Amino acid sequence: MSRQTESIMDKVWNIFSSMKTGLVLLGVIAVVSGIGTLIPQEALDPGGAKSVNSLWKMLGFTHLYSTSWFRLILGLLSINLLVCSIQRFNGIYRKTFKPQPPQSASSIPSKIQTRISGNDKKLREAVSEVLKHKGYQLKINEQEGRWSFIAQKHKWGNWGSLITHIAFIVLVVGALVGSMTGFKGFFMAGEGETLPIQQIKVSKGNVAENFYVKINSAEDRVLANGERDNWYTDLSILESGQEVARQTISVNHPFSYQGVTFYQSSFAQGGKFTVNVNGQKVPFILQNKGGNYFQAPGTDLYFILAAVKADPKAPIVLYQVYQGNSSQPLAMGQMNLGEVNKINDTVSLTFDGLSSFTGLQVKKDPGVNLVWLGCALLMIGLVLSFYWRPHTISGILEMQEESYLHMGAIRGKLAVGTQEEFNQIVADIKKRLASDSVRS
């Protein structure tokens, strides 16, 4: 049973350690993502998503990036990269920290190599001094009748591709954590309004928090020269009816509470009103241009604010009243500050002053720190891969009557730079040998 289990594990490991598996998964993600760009997504285009064929909806292509099967594909790709990284780790570690000088001439890299003859002592001195001058770190092995070395420069560049792969894994994990446990939403609220966080309009995810948000004030602040300063919202967080946090936010200055972040997104003018129904007075606020409505208690009358002139000294509003499901207004009128308009025999409306509405984006993303970590690792990996390319040169000196130095360089992905570096080192060694011969 143990052998059978081990065999199954080996097969699974071999599948996920295969580059072919990674390429297949990348191809599937590319094709699926391509289809997703052509099909409207519910979070970005709700109207367009509704018109999509029911088959595509059933398969989840209208909310592609939050489907379980798409997350599964990303997870499988991450496992593939992780297994490949684990397999490569020991080799990269040995190459970086435990390089071994060659044991014979056949161990010298064959693509880029040369042979230099000369006095063994002078050859050793020339190789050591030239390579150290070029910034290489040498490891030397001396045996009877043989001297060998391996030299490295920019050895940390060996880790570039591995760190890049790990960065992708961290980015995927961060995105999955954020999409599965976080949420993104929006709400528009007026001054003095209090609403539970769970009632905000969510575009993705689910709200698990259970606190309340109170809008103390909202302001469209203008500078003395007439230019707009910023939108400001003074909001409070309430738990069990008690204020536990308070902050004034503005554009580019968000506020976070228990991992939930509030961003200033928009602003709208509004008006304060009081409706009198058979002697019962009820205050309410309306958003400009019909952004919300108010139903007079005990009636089928609905009030909206059609327009507002936001002059602090002499504000003017245009209101409309609808009855039942009618699409035509029952009444409409213009009102100045403090003015009272009679709607019918039992209902009247008073304009009490200007008000403001604030639009806030609300987001919780527990995976954001992982995403930032992934981005940092990705930058490090790319820098190491492209701007800190490792150079490794090895050689073996056979000390006989006439000594020969067999020396070569590991080709790497960018052979042109390696070849140029190697040629320069060979030229410097020969130049050093020639100058020693002249002096002697």
Short mmCIF file of C-alpha atoms in Angstrom, two decimals:
data_model
loop_
_atom_site.label_atom_id
_atom_site.label_comp_id
_atom_site.label_asym_id
_atom_site.label_seq_id
_atom_site.Cartn_x
_atom_site.Cartn_y
_atom_site.Cartn_z
CA MET A 1 0.00 0.00 0.00
CA SER A 2 2.88 2.30 0.86
CA ARG A 3 4.59 1.66 -2.46
CA GLN A 4 1.33 2.26 -4.32
CA THR A 5 0.78 5.54 -2.47
CA GLU A 6 4.36 6.57 -3.15
CA SER A 7 3.90 5.75 -6.82
CA ILE A 8 0.76 7.88 -7.02
CA MET A 9 2.51 10.76 -5.27
CA ASP A 10 5.43 10.45 -7.68
CA LYS A 11 3.08 10.64 -10.65
CA VAL A 12 1.30 13.70 -9.25
CA TRP A 13 4.66 15.31 -8.49
CA ASN A 14 5.92 14.59 -12.00
CA ILE A 15 2.79 16.14 -13.52
CA PHE A 16 3.10 19.37 -11.53
CA SER A 17 6.87 19.57 -11.99
CA SER A 18 6.51 19.45 -15.76
CA MET A 19 7.00 22.59 -17.81
CA LYS A 20 4.41 21.24 -20.25
CA THR A 21 1.81 21.35 -17.48
CA GLY A 22 2.63 25.00 -16.82
CA LEU A 23 2.43 25.88 -20.51
CA VAL A 24 -0.93 24.13 -20.86
CA LEU A 25 -2.35 25.95 -17.82
CA LEU A 26 -1.02 29.29 -19.11
CA GLY A 27 -2.62 28.59 -22.47
CA VAL A 28 -5.97 27.80 -20.85
CA ILE A 29 -5.82 30.99 -18.76
CA ALA A 30 -4.93 33.05 -21.84
CA VAL A 31 -7.81 31.62 -23.89
CA VAL A 32 -10.36 31.95 -21.08
CA SER A 33 -9.21 35.49 -20.26
CA GLY A 34 -9.45 36.39 -23.94
CA ILE A 35 -13.07 35.25 -23.98
CA GLY A 36 -13.66 37.18 -20.77
CA THR A 37 -12.51 40.42 -22.39
CA LEU A 38 -15.14 39.99 -25.12
CA ILE A 39 -18.02 39.17 -22.77
CA PRO A 40 -19.33 42.04 -20.57
CA GLN A 41 -18.56 41.55 -16.89
CA GLU A 42 -21.26 42.15 -14.29
CA ALA A 43 -18.98 44.29 -12.13
CA LEU A 44 -18.11 46.65 -15.00
CA ASP A 45 -21.11 46.51 -17.34
CA PRO A 46 -24.22 45.13 -15.59
CA GLY A 47 -26.50 46.07 -18.48
CA GLY A 48 -24.29 44.39 -21.07
CA ALA A 49 -23.93 41.28 -18.87
CA LYS A 50 -27.73 40.86 -18.75
CA SER A 51 -27.90 40.58 -22.54
CA VAL A 52 -25.30 37.77 -22.71
CA ASN A 53 -26.46 34.31 -23.81
CA SER A 54 -27.67 32.17 -20.89
CA LEU A 55 -25.08 29.47 -21.63
CA TRP A 56 -22.20 31.89 -21.08
CA LYS A 57 -23.89 33.10 -17.89
CA MET A 58 -24.27 29.54 -16.63
CA LEU A 59 -20.57 28.91 -17.26
CA GLY A 60 -19.73 32.04 -15.28
CA PHE A 61 -18.19 34.09 -18.07
CA THR A 62 -20.08 37.23 -17.00
CA HIS A 63 -18.22 37.13 -13.66
CA LEU A 64 -15.21 35.17 -14.89
CA TYR A 65 -12.53 36.18 -12.41
CA SER A 66 -14.60 35.28 -9.35
CA THR A 67 -15.69 31.82 -10.53
CA SER A 68 -14.48 28.78 -8.62
CA TRP A 69 -13.16 27.03 -11.73
CA PHE A 70 -11.05 30.03 -12.80
CA ARG A 71 -9.61 30.27 -9.30
CA LEU A 72 -8.90 26.53 -9.46
CA ILE A 73 -6.90 26.98 -12.69
CA LEU A 74 -4.87 29.78 -11.07
CA GLY A 75 -4.32 27.58 -8.04
CA LEU A 76 -3.09 24.68 -10.20
CA LEU A 77 -0.69 27.01 -12.02
CA SER A 78 0.61 28.26 -8.67
CA ILE A 79 1.17 24.68 -7.52
CA ASN A 80 3.01 23.95 -10.77
CA LEU A 81 5.29 26.95 -10.25
CA LEU A 82 5.83 26.07 -6.59
CA VAL A 83 6.81 22.46 -7.39
CA CYS A 84 9.15 23.61 -10.18
CA SER A 85 10.70 26.15 -7.80
CA ILE A 86 11.26 23.50 -5.12
CA GLN A 87 12.96 21.24 -7.66
CA ARG A 88 15.25 24.03 -8.85
CA PHE A 89 16.12 25.33 -5.39
CA ASN A 90 18.90 22.87 -4.56
CA GLY A 91 20.58 23.35 -7.92
CA ILE A 92 20.51 27.13 -7.66
CA TYR A 93 21.72 26.97 -4.05
CA ARG A 94 24.70 24.78 -4.98
CA LYS A 95 25.49 26.91 -7.99
CA THR A 96 25.48 30.07 -5.85
CA PHE A 97 27.09 28.95 -2.58
CA LYS A 98 28.82 25.65 -3.30
CA PRO A 99 30.32 25.85 -6.79
CA GLN A 100 32.76 23.07 -7.58
CA PRO A 101 35.91 23.54 -9.71
CA PRO A 102 36.08 21.13 -12.70
CA GLN A 103 37.71 17.74 -12.21
CA SER A 104 38.83 17.31 -15.82
CA ALA A 105 39.05 19.19 -19.11
CA SER A 106 35.83 17.49 -20.26
CA SER A 107 33.98 19.37 -17.49
CA ILE A 108 34.81 22.74 -19.04
CA PRO A 109 31.83 24.39 -20.82
CA SER A 110 32.13 23.49 -24.49
CA LYS A 111 30.23 26.36 -26.17
CA ILE A 112 32.53 29.14 -24.98
CA GLN A 113 36.07 27.99 -24.22
CA THR A 114 39.74 28.43 -25.06
CA ARG A 115 43.15 26.93 -24.32
CA ILE A 116 46.15 28.95 -23.17
CA SER A 117 49.67 27.57 -22.84
CA GLY A 118 52.46 28.88 -20.66
CA ASN A 119 54.29 28.60 -17.37
CA ASP A 120 51.94 27.09 -14.77
CA LYS A 121 52.86 29.54 -12.00
CA LYS A 122 52.46 32.57 -14.24
CA LEU A 123 49.19 31.20 -15.65
CA ARG A 124 47.75 30.76 -12.16
CA GLU A 125 48.82 34.25 -11.10
CA ALA A 126 47.48 35.83 -14.28
CA VAL A 127 44.10 34.07 -14.06
CA SER A 128 43.67 34.91 -10.37
CA GLU A 129 44.60 38.59 -10.69
CA VAL A 130 42.60 39.25 -13.86
CA LEU A 131 39.44 37.59 -12.56
CA LYS A 132 39.66 39.30 -9.17
CA HIS A 133 40.21 42.62 -10.90
CA LYS A 134 37.03 41.97 -12.93
CA GLY A 135 35.06 41.40 -9.74
CA TYR A 136 34.93 37.60 -9.76
CA GLN A 137 35.02 35.43 -6.64
CA LEU A 138 37.31 32.43 -7.06
CA LYS A 139 37.20 28.96 -5.63
CA ILE A 140 40.40 27.01 -6.26
CA ASN A 141 41.18 23.31 -6.05
CA GLU A 142 44.81 22.19 -6.09
CA GLN A 143 45.88 18.58 -6.57
CA GLU A 144 49.14 16.98 -7.57
CA GLY A 145 49.80 17.91 -11.18
CA ARG A 146 46.53 19.80 -11.56
CA TRP A 147 45.09 23.19 -10.61
CA SER A 148 41.45 24.10 -11.25
CA PHE A 149 39.15 26.99 -10.43
CA ILE A 150 35.61 28.28 -10.75
CA ALA A 151 34.91 32.01 -10.67
CA GLN A 152 31.58 33.81 -10.26
CA LYS A 153 30.37 37.37 -10.62
CA HIS A 154 26.83 38.59 -9.89
CA LYS A 155 26.03 35.21 -8.38
CA TRP A 156 22.73 36.49 -6.93
CA GLY A 157 21.48 36.73 -10.49
CA ASN A 158 21.05 32.95 -10.35
CA TRP A 159 17.97 33.55 -8.18
CA GLY A 160 16.23 35.93 -10.59
CA SER A 161 13.92 33.48 -12.35
CA LEU A 162 13.13 31.59 -9.13
CA ILE A 163 12.17 34.80 -7.32
CA THR A 164 10.03 35.83 -10.31
CA HIS A 165 8.16 32.53 -10.15
CA ILE A 166 7.65 32.89 -6.41
CA ALA A 167 6.41 36.46 -6.98
CA PHE A 168 3.73 35.17 -9.35
CA ILE A 169 2.63 32.61 -6.73
CA VAL A 170 2.41 35.31 -4.05
CA LEU A 171 0.43 37.59 -6.40
CA VAL A 172 -2.06 34.83 -7.23
CA VAL A 173 -2.47 33.88 -3.55
CA GLY A 174 -2.96 37.54 -2.63
CA ALA A 175 -5.56 38.02 -5.35
CA LEU A 176 -7.40 34.85 -4.32
CA VAL A 177 -7.39 35.83 -0.64
CA GLY A 178 -8.70 39.28 -1.54
CA SER A 179 -11.43 38.05 -3.87
CA MET A 180 -12.60 35.22 -1.60
CA THR A 181 -12.60 37.03 1.76
CA GLY A 182 -12.86 40.70 0.79
CA PHE A 183 -15.46 42.89 -0.88
CA LYS A 184 -15.87 46.06 -2.91
CA GLY A 185 -18.90 48.32 -2.80
CA PHE A 186 -20.33 51.85 -2.95
CA PHE A 187 -22.91 53.94 -1.18
CA MET A 188 -24.34 57.44 -1.45
CA ALA A 189 -25.56 59.00 1.77
CA GLY A 190 -26.65 62.42 2.97
CA GLU A 191 -25.59 64.47 5.94
CA GLY A 192 -26.88 63.02 9.20
CA GLU A 193 -27.66 59.64 7.66
CA THR A 194 -26.68 56.40 9.42
CA LEU A 195 -26.63 53.08 7.61
CA PRO A 196 -25.37 49.55 8.37
CA ILE A 197 -22.27 48.56 6.44
CA GLN A 198 -24.08 45.43 5.25
CA GLN A 199 -26.57 47.56 3.28
CA ILE A 200 -24.05 49.08 0.91
CA LYS A 201 -24.25 48.15 -2.77
CA VAL A 202 -21.59 45.44 -3.26
CA SER A 203 -20.07 44.82 -6.70
CA LYS A 204 -18.06 41.80 -5.54
CA GLY A 205 -17.62 39.73 -2.41
CA ASN A 206 -19.73 39.70 0.74
CA VAL A 207 -19.75 41.99 3.77
CA ALA A 208 -19.23 40.11 7.01
CA GLU A 209 -18.74 43.19 9.23
CA ASN A 210 -21.64 44.43 11.34
CA PHE A 211 -20.97 48.08 12.25
CA TYR A 212 -22.80 51.28 11.23
CA VAL A 213 -21.56 54.30 9.28
CA LYS A 214 -22.82 57.78 10.12
CA ILE A 215 -22.25 60.75 7.80
CA ASN A 216 -21.75 63.73 10.10
CA SER A 217 -21.14 66.20 7.27
CA ALA A 218 -20.23 66.40 3.59
CA GLU A 219 -18.68 69.46 2.01
CA ASP A 220 -17.63 70.61 -1.44
CA ARG A 221 -14.99 73.07 -0.31
CA VAL A 222 -14.02 75.99 -2.54
CA LEU A 223 -10.92 78.16 -2.11
CA ALA A 224 -11.01 81.96 -1.80
CA ASN A 225 -9.98 82.35 -5.45
CA GLY A 226 -12.97 80.31 -6.60
CA GLU A 227 -11.07 77.11 -7.36
CA ARG A 228 -12.34 73.81 -5.94
CA ASP A 229 -10.32 72.58 -2.98
CA ASN A 230 -11.63 69.05 -2.38
CA TRP A 231 -14.61 66.98 -1.26
CA TYR A 232 -14.63 66.30 2.46
CA THR A 233 -16.69 63.79 4.45
CA ASP A 234 -16.76 63.62 8.23
CA LEU A 235 -17.87 60.09 9.09
CA SER A 236 -18.20 58.04 12.25
CA ILE A 237 -18.15 54.30 12.89
CA LEU A 238 -20.81 53.12 15.34
CA GLU A 239 -20.94 49.85 17.23
CA SER A 240 -23.81 49.08 19.62
CA GLY A 241 -24.90 52.68 19.19
CA GLN A 242 -21.54 54.07 20.36
CA GLU A 243 -19.01 55.98 18.27
CA VAL A 244 -15.79 53.94 18.12
CA ALA A 245 -13.95 55.86 15.38
CA ARG A 246 -14.28 59.15 13.53
CA GLN A 247 -12.35 60.61 10.60
CA THR A 248 -12.62 63.31 7.95
CA ILE A 249 -11.71 61.88 4.56
CA SER A 250 -11.18 63.47 1.16
CA VAL A 251 -10.03 62.46 -2.30
CA ASN A 252 -6.69 60.59 -1.97
CA HIS A 253 -7.02 60.57 1.83
CA PRO A 254 -9.01 57.44 2.77
CA PHE A 255 -9.92 56.06 6.18
CA SER A 256 -9.63 52.43 7.34
CA TYR A 257 -11.40 50.60 10.15
CA GLN A 258 -10.99 46.88 10.86
CA GLY A 259 -9.52 46.37 7.38
CA VAL A 260 -12.42 48.18 5.66
CA THR A 261 -11.28 51.28 3.77
CA PHE A 262 -13.50 54.21 2.79
CA TYR A 263 -12.52 56.29 -0.26
CA GLN A 264 -14.04 59.66 -1.20
CA SER A 265 -15.49 59.02 -4.64
CA SER A 266 -18.18 61.59 -5.50
CA PHE A 267 -20.31 64.42 -4.18
CA ALA A 268 -23.81 65.72 -4.85
CA GLN A 269 -25.91 68.64 -3.71
CA GLY A 270 -29.19 68.10 -1.92
CA GLY A 271 -31.89 69.75 0.09
CA LYS A 272 -33.49 69.46 3.54
CA PHE A 273 -37.27 69.28 3.66
CA THR A 274 -40.11 68.69 6.08
CA VAL A 275 -43.35 67.06 5.03
CA ASN A 276 -46.51 67.74 7.04
CA VAL A 277 -49.10 64.95 6.78
CA ASN A 278 -52.25 65.71 8.78
CA GLY A 279 -50.21 67.60 11.35
CA GLN A 280 -47.40 65.00 11.54
CA LYS A 281 -44.11 66.63 10.57
CA VAL A 282 -41.33 64.38 9.17
CA PRO A 283 -37.91 65.80 8.13
CA PHE A 284 -35.99 64.22 5.23
CA ILE A 285 -33.27 65.02 2.72
CA LEU A 286 -33.27 64.59 -1.06
CA GLN A 287 -30.37 64.29 -3.49
CA ASN A 288 -30.21 66.57 -6.51
CA LYS A 289 -31.40 65.32 -9.92
CA GLY A 290 -33.56 62.53 -8.51
CA GLY A 291 -30.74 60.63 -6.85
CA ASN A 292 -33.21 59.33 -4.24
CA TYR A 293 -36.85 59.70 -3.23
CA PHE A 294 -38.99 60.02 -0.12
CA GLN A 295 -42.44 58.57 0.44
CA ALA A 296 -44.69 60.62 2.68
CA PRO A 297 -45.81 58.37 5.57
CA GLY A 298 -49.30 56.94 5.23
CA THR A 299 -49.59 58.06 1.59
CA ASP A 300 -48.60 56.95 -1.92
CA LEU A 301 -46.91 60.27 -2.62
CA TYR A 302 -43.23 60.26 -3.61
CA PHE A 303 -40.98 63.36 -3.53
CA ILE A 304 -37.82 63.92 -5.59
CA LEU A 305 -35.49 66.89 -5.98
CA ALA A 306 -35.23 67.73 -9.70
CA ALA A 307 -32.78 70.66 -9.47
CA VAL A 308 -31.10 72.92 -6.95
CA LYS A 309 -29.41 76.31 -7.04
CA ALA A 310 -26.79 75.97 -4.30
CA ASP A 311 -26.47 79.64 -3.39
CA PRO A 312 -25.78 79.71 0.38
CA LYS A 313 -27.56 83.06 0.73
CA ALA A 314 -30.57 82.41 -1.51
CA PRO A 315 -30.93 78.70 -2.36
CA ILE A 316 -33.69 77.61 -4.72
CA VAL A 317 -34.99 74.09 -5.38
CA LEU A 318 -37.25 72.49 -7.96
CA TYR A 319 -39.23 69.53 -6.60
CA GLN A 320 -41.59 66.96 -8.14
CA VAL A 321 -44.28 64.81 -6.54
CA TYR A 322 -45.42 61.46 -7.99
CA GLN A 323 -48.40 59.39 -6.94
CA GLY A 324 -48.34 55.57 -6.99
CA ASN A 325 -46.77 54.10 -10.11
CA SER A 326 -47.51 57.09 -12.29
CA SER A 327 -44.70 58.24 -14.58
CA GLN A 328 -46.09 61.76 -14.72
CA PRO A 329 -45.65 64.13 -11.77
CA LEU A 330 -48.75 64.91 -9.74
CA ALA A 331 -47.27 68.25 -8.71
CA MET A 332 -44.09 70.24 -9.12
CA GLY A 333 -42.84 73.60 -8.03
CA GLN A 334 -40.01 75.95 -7.18
CA MET A 335 -39.28 76.84 -3.58
CA ASN A 336 -37.12 79.38 -1.78
CA LEU A 337 -35.61 78.87 1.65
CA GLY A 338 -38.33 78.53 4.31
CA GLU A 339 -41.15 78.47 1.78
CA VAL A 340 -44.14 76.13 2.31
CA ASN A 341 -46.04 74.58 -0.61
CA LYS A 342 -49.35 72.79 -0.23
CA ILE A 343 -49.49 69.50 -2.16
CA ASN A 344 -53.13 68.63 -1.35
CA ASP A 345 -55.61 69.12 1.47
CA THR A 346 -53.61 66.98 3.92
CA VAL A 347 -49.97 67.24 2.77
CA SER A 348 -47.63 70.24 2.65
CA LEU A 349 -43.90 70.59 1.98
CA THR A 350 -41.33 72.97 3.54
CA PHE A 351 -37.85 73.70 2.15
CA ASP A 352 -35.52 73.91 5.18
CA GLY A 353 -32.16 74.50 3.48
CA LEU A 354 -29.31 72.99 1.54
CA SER A 355 -27.77 69.61 2.28
CA SER A 356 -24.99 67.50 0.79
CA PHE A 357 -24.55 63.88 -0.27
CA THR A 358 -21.26 62.02 -0.33
CA GLY A 359 -20.38 59.03 -2.50
CA LEU A 360 -17.95 56.61 -0.89
CA GLN A 361 -16.18 53.59 -2.33
CA VAL A 362 -15.80 50.89 0.31
CA LYS A 363 -13.23 48.14 -0.01
CA LYS A 364 -11.79 45.33 2.05
CA ASP A 365 -8.86 43.43 0.58
CA PRO A 366 -7.08 41.14 3.07
CA GLY A 367 -4.72 40.05 0.31
CA VAL A 368 -3.40 43.53 -0.49
CA ASN A 369 -0.22 43.08 1.58
CA LEU A 370 0.50 39.84 -0.26
CA VAL A 371 -0.04 41.62 -3.57
CA TRP A 372 2.43 44.34 -2.59
CA LEU A 373 4.91 41.67 -1.47
CA GLY A 374 4.44 39.89 -4.80
CA CYS A 375 5.06 43.14 -6.69
CA ALA A 376 8.26 43.77 -4.72
CA LEU A 377 9.49 40.22 -5.35
CA LEU A 378 8.64 40.57 -9.03
CA MET A 379 10.72 43.74 -9.33
CA ILE A 380 13.64 42.09 -7.51
CA GLY A 381 13.39 39.00 -9.72
CA LEU A 382 13.29 41.05 -12.94
CA VAL A 383 16.24 43.21 -11.86
CA LEU A 384 18.31 40.13 -11.00
CA SER A 385 17.32 38.39 -14.25
CA PHE A 386 18.00 41.25 -16.66
CA TYR A 387 20.40 43.66 -14.94
CA TRP A 388 22.44 41.37 -12.68
CA ARG A 389 23.13 38.45 -14.96
CA PRO A 390 25.54 35.95 -13.41
CA HIS A 391 28.87 35.16 -15.09
CA THR A 392 30.60 31.87 -14.33
CA ILE A 393 34.03 30.96 -15.67
CA SER A 394 35.85 27.74 -14.87
CA GLY A 395 39.18 26.30 -15.89
CA ILE A 396 41.69 23.54 -15.26
CA LEU A 397 45.46 23.78 -15.56
CA GLU A 398 47.34 20.59 -16.39
CA MET A 399 50.86 21.13 -15.07
CA GLN A 400 53.33 19.27 -17.26
CA GLU A 401 56.51 20.22 -19.11
CA GLU A 402 54.36 22.66 -21.03
CA SER A 403 51.27 23.62 -19.08
CA TYR A 404 47.88 24.15 -20.71
CA LEU A 405 44.98 26.08 -19.23
CA HIS A 406 41.57 24.91 -20.47
CA MET A 407 39.09 27.67 -19.63
CA GLY A 408 35.43 28.18 -20.52
CA ALA A 409 32.32 30.16 -19.59
CA ILE A 410 28.76 29.03 -18.99
CA ARG A 411 26.78 30.26 -21.96
CA GLY A 412 23.59 31.42 -20.21
CA LYS A 413 20.58 32.91 -22.00
CA LEU A 414 22.39 35.97 -23.37
CA ALA A 415 25.40 34.40 -25.06
CA VAL A 416 26.56 37.63 -26.72
CA GLY A 417 27.37 39.37 -23.42
CA THR A 418 28.97 36.23 -22.01
CA GLN A 419 31.15 35.78 -25.09
CA GLU A 420 32.32 39.41 -24.97
CA GLU A 421 33.12 39.18 -21.27
CA PHE A 422 35.03 35.93 -21.78
CA ASN A 423 37.01 37.27 -24.76
CA GLN A 424 38.06 40.33 -22.74
CA ILE A 425 39.24 38.18 -19.84
CA VAL A 426 41.25 35.91 -22.17
CA ALA A 427 42.84 38.96 -23.79
CA ASP A 428 43.77 40.40 -20.38
CA ILE A 429 45.31 37.09 -19.27
CA LYS A 430 47.39 36.86 -22.42
CA LYS A 431 48.42 40.50 -22.06
CA ARG A 432 49.49 39.85 -18.48
CA LEU A 433 51.54 36.76 -19.57
CA ALA A 434 53.20 38.74 -22.33
CA SER A 435 54.21 41.56 -19.97
CA ASP A 436 55.62 39.01 -17.49
CA SER A 437 57.69 37.43 -20.27
CA VAL A 438 59.12 40.84 -21.25
CA ARG A 439 60.08 41.63 -17.66
CA SER A 440 61.74 38.22 -17.18
#
